[in-house]
Short mmCIF file of C-alpha atoms (C1' of nucleotides) in Angstrom, two decimals:
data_model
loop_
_atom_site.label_atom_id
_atom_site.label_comp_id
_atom_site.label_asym_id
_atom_site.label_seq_id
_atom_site.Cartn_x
_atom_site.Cartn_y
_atom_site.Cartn_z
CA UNK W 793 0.00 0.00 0.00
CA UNK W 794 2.75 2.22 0.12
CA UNK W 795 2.97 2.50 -3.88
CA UNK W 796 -0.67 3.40 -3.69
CA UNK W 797 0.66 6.14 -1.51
CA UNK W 798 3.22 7.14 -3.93
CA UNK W 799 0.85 7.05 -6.72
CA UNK W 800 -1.26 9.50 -5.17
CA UNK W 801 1.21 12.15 -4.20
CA UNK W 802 2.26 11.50 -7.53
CA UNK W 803 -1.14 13.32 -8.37
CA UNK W 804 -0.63 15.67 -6.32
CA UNK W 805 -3.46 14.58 -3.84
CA UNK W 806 -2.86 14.10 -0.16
CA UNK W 807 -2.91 9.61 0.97
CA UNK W 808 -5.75 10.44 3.10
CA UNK W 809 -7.13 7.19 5.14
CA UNK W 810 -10.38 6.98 3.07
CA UNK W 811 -8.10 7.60 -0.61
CA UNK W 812 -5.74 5.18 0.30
CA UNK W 813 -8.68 2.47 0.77
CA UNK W 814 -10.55 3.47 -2.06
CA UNK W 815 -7.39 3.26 -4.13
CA UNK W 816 -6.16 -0.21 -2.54
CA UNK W 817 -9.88 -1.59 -4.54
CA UNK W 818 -9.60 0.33 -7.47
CA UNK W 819 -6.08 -0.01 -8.06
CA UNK W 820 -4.66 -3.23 -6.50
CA UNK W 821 -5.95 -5.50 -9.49
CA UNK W 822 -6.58 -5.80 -12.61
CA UNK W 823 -8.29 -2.92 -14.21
CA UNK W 824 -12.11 -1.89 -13.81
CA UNK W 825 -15.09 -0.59 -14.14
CA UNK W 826 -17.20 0.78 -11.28
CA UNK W 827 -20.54 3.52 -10.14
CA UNK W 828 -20.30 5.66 -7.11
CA UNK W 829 -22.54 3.03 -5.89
CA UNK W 830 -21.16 -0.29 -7.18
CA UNK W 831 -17.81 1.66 -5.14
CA UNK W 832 -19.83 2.17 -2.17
CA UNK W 833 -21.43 -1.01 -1.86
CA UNK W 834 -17.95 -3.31 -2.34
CA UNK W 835 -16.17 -1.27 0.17
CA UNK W 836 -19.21 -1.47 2.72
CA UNK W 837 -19.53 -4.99 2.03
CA UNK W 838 -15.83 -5.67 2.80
CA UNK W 839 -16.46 -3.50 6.04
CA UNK W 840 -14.85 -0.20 4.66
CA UNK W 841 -16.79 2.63 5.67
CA UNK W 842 -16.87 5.54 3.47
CA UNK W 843 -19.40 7.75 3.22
CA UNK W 844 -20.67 8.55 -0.22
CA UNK W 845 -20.28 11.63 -0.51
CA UNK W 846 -16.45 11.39 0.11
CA UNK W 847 -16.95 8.21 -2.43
CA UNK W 848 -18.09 10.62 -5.48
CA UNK W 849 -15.89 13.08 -4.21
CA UNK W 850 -12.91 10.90 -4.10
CA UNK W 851 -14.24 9.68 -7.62
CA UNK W 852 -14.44 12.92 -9.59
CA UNK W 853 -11.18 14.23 -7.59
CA UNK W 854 -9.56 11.16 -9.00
CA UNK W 855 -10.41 11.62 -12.38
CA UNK W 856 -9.49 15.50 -12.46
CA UNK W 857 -5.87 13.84 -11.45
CA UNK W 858 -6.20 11.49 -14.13
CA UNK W 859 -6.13 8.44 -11.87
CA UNK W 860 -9.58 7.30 -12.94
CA UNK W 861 -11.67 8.39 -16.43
CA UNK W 862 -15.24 8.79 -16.42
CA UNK W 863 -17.37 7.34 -18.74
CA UNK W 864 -21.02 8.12 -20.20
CA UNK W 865 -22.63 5.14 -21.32
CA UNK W 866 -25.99 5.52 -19.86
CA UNK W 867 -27.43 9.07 -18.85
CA UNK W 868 -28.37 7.52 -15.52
CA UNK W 869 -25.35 6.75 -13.72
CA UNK W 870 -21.71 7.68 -14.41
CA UNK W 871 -19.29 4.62 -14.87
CA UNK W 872 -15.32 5.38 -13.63
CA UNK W 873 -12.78 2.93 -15.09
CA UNK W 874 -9.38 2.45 -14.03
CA UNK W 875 -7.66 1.96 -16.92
CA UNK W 876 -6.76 5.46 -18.51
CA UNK W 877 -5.10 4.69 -21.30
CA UNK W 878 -6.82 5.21 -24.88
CA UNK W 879 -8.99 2.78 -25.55
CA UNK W 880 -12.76 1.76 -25.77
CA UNK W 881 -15.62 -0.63 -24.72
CA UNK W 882 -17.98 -3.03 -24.74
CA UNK W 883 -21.38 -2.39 -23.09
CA UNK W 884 -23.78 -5.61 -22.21
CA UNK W 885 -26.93 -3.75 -22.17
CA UNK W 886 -28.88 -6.85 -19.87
CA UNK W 887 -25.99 -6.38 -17.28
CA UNK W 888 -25.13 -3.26 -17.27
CA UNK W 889 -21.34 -4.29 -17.51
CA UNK W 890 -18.31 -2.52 -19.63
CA UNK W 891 -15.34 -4.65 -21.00
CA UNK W 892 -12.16 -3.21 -22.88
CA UNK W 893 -11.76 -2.61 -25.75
CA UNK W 894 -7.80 -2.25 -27.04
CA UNK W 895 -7.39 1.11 -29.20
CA UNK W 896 -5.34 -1.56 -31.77
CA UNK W 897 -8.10 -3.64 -32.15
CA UNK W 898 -10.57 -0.89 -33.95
CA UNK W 899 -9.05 1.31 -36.43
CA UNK W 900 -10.52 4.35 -37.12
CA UNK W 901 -10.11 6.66 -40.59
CA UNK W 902 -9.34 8.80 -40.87
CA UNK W 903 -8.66 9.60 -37.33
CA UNK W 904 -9.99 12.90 -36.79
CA UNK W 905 -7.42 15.55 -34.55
CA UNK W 906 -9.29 18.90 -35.37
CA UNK W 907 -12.58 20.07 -36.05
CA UNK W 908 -13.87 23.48 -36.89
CA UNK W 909 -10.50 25.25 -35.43
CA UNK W 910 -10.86 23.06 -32.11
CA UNK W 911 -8.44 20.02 -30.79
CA UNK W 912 -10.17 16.41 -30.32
CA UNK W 913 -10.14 16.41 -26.42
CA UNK W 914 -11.19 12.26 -27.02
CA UNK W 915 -13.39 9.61 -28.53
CA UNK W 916 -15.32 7.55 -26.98
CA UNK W 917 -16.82 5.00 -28.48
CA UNK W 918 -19.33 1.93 -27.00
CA UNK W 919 -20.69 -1.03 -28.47
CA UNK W 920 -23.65 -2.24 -27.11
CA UNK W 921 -24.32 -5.43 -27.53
CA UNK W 922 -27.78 -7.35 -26.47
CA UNK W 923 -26.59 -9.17 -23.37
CA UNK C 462 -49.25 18.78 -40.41
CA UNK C 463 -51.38 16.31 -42.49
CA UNK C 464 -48.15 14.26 -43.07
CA UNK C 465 -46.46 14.51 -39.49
CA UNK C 466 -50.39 12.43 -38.64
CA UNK C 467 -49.48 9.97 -41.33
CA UNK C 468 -45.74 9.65 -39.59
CA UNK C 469 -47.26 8.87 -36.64
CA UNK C 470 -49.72 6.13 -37.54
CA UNK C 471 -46.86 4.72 -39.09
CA UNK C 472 -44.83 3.90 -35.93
CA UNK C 473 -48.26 3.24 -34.12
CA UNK C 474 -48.86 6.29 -32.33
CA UNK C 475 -51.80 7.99 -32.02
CA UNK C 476 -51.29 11.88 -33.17
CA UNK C 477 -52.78 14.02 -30.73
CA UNK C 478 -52.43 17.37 -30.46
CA UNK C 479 -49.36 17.60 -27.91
CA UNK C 480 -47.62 15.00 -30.11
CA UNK C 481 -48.29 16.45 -33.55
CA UNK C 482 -46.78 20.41 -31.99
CA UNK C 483 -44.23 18.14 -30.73
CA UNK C 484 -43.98 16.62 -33.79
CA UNK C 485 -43.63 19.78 -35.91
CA UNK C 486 -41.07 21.28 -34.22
CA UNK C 487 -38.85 18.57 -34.34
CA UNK C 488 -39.89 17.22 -37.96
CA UNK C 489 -40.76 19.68 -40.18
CA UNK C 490 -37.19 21.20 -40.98
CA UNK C 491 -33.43 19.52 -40.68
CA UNK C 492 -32.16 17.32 -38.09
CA UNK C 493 -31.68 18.69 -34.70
CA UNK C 494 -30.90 17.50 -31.16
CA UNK C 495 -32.59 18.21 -28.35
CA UNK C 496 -32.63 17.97 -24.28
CA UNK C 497 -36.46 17.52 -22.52
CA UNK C 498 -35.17 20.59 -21.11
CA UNK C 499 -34.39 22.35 -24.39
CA UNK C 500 -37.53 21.46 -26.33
CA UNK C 501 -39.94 22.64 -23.02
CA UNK C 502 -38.50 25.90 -23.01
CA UNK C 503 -38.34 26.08 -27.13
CA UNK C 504 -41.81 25.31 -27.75
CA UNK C 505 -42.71 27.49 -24.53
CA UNK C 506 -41.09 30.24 -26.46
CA UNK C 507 -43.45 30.03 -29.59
CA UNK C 508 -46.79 30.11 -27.33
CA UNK C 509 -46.89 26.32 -27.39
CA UNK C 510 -47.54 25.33 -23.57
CA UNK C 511 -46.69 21.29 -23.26
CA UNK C 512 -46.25 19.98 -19.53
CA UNK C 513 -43.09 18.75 -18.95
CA UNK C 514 -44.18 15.35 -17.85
CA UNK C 515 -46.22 14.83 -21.29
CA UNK C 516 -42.47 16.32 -23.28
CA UNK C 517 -40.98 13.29 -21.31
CA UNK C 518 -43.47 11.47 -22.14
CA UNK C 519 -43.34 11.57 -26.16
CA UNK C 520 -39.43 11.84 -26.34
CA UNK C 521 -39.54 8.48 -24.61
CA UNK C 522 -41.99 6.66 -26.63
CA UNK C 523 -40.79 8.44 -29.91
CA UNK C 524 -37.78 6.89 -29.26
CA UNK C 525 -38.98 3.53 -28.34
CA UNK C 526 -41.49 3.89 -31.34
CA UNK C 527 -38.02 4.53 -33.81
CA UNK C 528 -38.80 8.59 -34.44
CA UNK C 529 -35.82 9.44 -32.53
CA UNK C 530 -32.92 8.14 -31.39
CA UNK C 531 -30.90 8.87 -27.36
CA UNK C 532 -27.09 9.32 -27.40
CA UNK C 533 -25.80 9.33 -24.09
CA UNK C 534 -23.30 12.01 -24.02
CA UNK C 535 -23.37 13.31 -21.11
CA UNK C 536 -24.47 11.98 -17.79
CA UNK C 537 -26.07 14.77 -16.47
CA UNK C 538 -28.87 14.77 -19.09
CA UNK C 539 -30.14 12.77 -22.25
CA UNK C 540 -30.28 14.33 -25.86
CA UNK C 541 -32.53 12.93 -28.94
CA UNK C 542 -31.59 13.03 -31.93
CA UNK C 543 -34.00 13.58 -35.26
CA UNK C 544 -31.68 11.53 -37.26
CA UNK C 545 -32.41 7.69 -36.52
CA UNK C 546 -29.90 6.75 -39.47
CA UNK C 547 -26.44 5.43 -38.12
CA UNK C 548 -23.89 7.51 -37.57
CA UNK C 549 -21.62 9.57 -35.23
CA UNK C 550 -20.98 12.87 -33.46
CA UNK C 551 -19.15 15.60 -32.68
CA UNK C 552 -19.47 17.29 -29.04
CA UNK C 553 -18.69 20.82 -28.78
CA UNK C 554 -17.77 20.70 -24.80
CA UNK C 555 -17.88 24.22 -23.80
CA UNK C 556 -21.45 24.85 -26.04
CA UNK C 557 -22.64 21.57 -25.32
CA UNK C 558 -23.82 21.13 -28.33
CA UNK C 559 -23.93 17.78 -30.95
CA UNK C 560 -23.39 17.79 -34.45
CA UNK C 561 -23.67 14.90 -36.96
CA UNK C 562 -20.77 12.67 -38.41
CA UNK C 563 -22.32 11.02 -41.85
CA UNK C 564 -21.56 7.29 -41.32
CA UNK C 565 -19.28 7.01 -44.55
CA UNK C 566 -16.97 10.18 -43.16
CA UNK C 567 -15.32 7.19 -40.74
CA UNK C 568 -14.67 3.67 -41.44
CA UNK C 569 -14.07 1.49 -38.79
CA UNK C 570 -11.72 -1.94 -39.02
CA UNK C 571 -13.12 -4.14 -38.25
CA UNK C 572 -16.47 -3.66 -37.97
CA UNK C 573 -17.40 -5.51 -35.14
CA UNK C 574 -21.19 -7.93 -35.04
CA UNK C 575 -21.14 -10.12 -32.57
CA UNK C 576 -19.26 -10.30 -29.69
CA UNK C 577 -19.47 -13.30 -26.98
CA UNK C 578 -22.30 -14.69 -29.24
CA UNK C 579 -24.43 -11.28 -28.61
CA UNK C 580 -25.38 -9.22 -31.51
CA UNK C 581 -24.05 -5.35 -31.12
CA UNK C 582 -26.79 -3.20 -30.79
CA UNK C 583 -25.84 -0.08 -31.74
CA UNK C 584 -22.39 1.62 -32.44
CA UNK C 585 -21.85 4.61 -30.63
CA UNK C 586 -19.27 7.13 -31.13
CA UNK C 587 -18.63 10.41 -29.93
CA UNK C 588 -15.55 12.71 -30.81
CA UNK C 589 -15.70 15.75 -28.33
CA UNK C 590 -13.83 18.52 -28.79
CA UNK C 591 -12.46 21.52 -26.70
CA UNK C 592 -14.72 24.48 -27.88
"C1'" DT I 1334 -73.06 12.36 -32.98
"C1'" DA I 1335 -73.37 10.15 -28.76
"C1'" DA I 1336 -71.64 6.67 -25.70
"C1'" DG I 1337 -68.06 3.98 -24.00
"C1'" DG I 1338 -63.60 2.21 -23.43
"C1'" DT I 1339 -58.90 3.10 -23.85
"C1'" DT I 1340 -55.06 6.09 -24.19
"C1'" DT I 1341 -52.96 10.46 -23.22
"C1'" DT I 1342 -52.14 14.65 -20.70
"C1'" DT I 1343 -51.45 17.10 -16.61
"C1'" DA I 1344 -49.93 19.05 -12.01
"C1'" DG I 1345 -47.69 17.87 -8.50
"C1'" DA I 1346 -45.53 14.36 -5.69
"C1'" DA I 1347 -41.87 11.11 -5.64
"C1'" DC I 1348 -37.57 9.29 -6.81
"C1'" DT I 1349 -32.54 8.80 -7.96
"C1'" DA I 1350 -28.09 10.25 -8.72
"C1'" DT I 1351 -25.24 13.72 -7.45
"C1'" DT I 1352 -23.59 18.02 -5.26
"C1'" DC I 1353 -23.59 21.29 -1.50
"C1'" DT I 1354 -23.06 22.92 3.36
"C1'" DA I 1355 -20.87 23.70 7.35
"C1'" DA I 1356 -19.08 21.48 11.29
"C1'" DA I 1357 -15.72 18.06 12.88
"C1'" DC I 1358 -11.56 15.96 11.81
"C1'" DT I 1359 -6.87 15.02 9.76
"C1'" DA I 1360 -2.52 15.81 7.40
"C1'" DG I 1361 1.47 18.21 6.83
"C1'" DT I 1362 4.25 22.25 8.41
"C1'" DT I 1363 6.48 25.14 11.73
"C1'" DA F 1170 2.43 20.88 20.17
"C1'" DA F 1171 0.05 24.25 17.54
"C1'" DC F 1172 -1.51 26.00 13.31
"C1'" DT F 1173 -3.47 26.10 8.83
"C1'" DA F 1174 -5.28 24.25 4.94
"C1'" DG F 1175 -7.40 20.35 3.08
"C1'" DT F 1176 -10.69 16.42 3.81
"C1'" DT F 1177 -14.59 13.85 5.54
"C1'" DT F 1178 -19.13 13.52 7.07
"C1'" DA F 1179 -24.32 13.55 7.73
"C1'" DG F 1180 -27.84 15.47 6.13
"C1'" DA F 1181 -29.98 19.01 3.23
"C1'" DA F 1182 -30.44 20.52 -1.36
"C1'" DT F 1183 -30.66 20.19 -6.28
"C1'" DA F 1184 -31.50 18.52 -11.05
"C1'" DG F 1185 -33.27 15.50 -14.15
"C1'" DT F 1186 -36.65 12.24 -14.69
"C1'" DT F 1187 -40.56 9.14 -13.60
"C1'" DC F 1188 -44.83 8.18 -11.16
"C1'" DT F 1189 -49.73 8.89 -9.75
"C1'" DA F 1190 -54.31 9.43 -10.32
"C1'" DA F 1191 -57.72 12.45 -12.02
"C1'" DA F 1192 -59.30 14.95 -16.10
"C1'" DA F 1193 -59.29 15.25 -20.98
"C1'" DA F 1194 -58.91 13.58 -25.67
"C1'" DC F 1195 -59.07 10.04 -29.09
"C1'" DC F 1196 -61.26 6.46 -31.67
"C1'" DT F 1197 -64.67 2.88 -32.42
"C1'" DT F 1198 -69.22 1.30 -32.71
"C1'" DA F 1199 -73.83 2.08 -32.88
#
DNA sequence: TAAGGTTTTTAGAACTATTCTAAACTAGTT
DNA sequence: AACTAGTTTAGAATAGTTCTAAAAACCTTA
């Protein structure tokens, strides 16, 4: 857990108690996809108690650091995944999951950088599938 | 307005009179994309006076009835879109507003159809940019 | 064209996800 | 150890959306 420490100075955010939890679950694994919710209820079920506003403010402080990025798949609930890098997903509408998608696996063209004067901040693409 | 009652019969909706002023506004010219939110306070503007509950109302069953389509953009609130046809977007993030991507304008390699033995829905893609 | 059954509209209440508030607490510095 | 700024918390507040149930409109049949 000291890495996880490391990695959050790193982002210029204080290791607080409650970040240094929420980071041990979101970062201690493989990568993933969770809700301010799906976050609360793991870490309450584990017997980590966080209230939930400090979970969606840990959330969106996170991703403003870059440590997490935010996803809209659904316009009622926000999905955070762990995995920052470039790259897109998978949605299975019936469960409500996301899966990874590697940027080499989907070519795009052309691959747009500009439009109208203004920079491509990203693209985000999702593809729903029925299941 | 006579053919905007023949639209409507086609996907199986009845046209009343909250649907058809619905109807016109978002029919009758080129493509556009609209919030609940956005359409309320349009059609407020012309001295058309629709409860908000009933604009809810129709953008959800227009969309499950094919008229329209949602993109989930954002996931504060959902837009519909006039233009059922497939294709993409452009988000201007500081305007918050959409604009179309014809489908042929980007190719994608492969084109996924399946995926774990589920069909894919619906591709979704979303370039946002910084203005 | 009136009656009757079903669907739609409406105002307002209810609900859900998220953010805000301000008081208590904690981390890092001196 | 004391100070200051940043963080956490419970609960209130907010925003977008859906629900409720009563009134109104639509459509069919007579």
């Amino acid at each position: 857990m000291i890495n996880l420490e490391k990695k959050l100075r790193a982002a210029g955010l204080r290791p607080t108690k409650q970040r240094l939890l929420i980071s041990n679950y979101l970062f201690s694994g493989s990568h993933m996809h969770v809700t301010a919710d799906s976050l609360y209820s793991e870490l309450s079920k584990s017997g980590v108690n966080i209230s939930l506003a400090t979970i969606y403010n840990v959330l969106n402080i996170f991703t403003s650091h870059g440590l997490l990025r935010e996803i809209s798949i659904d316009s009622s609930r926000s999905y955070f995944d762990t995995n920052t890098k470039k790259h897109y997903h998978y949605y299975y509408e019936k469960t409500a999951k996301l899966e990874d998608i590697d940027i080499e696996k989907l070519q795009i063209n052309p691959l747009p950088e500009k439009r109208n004067g203004f920079d491509v901040s990203s693209i985000d693409i999702v593809i729903r599938v029925n299941g």
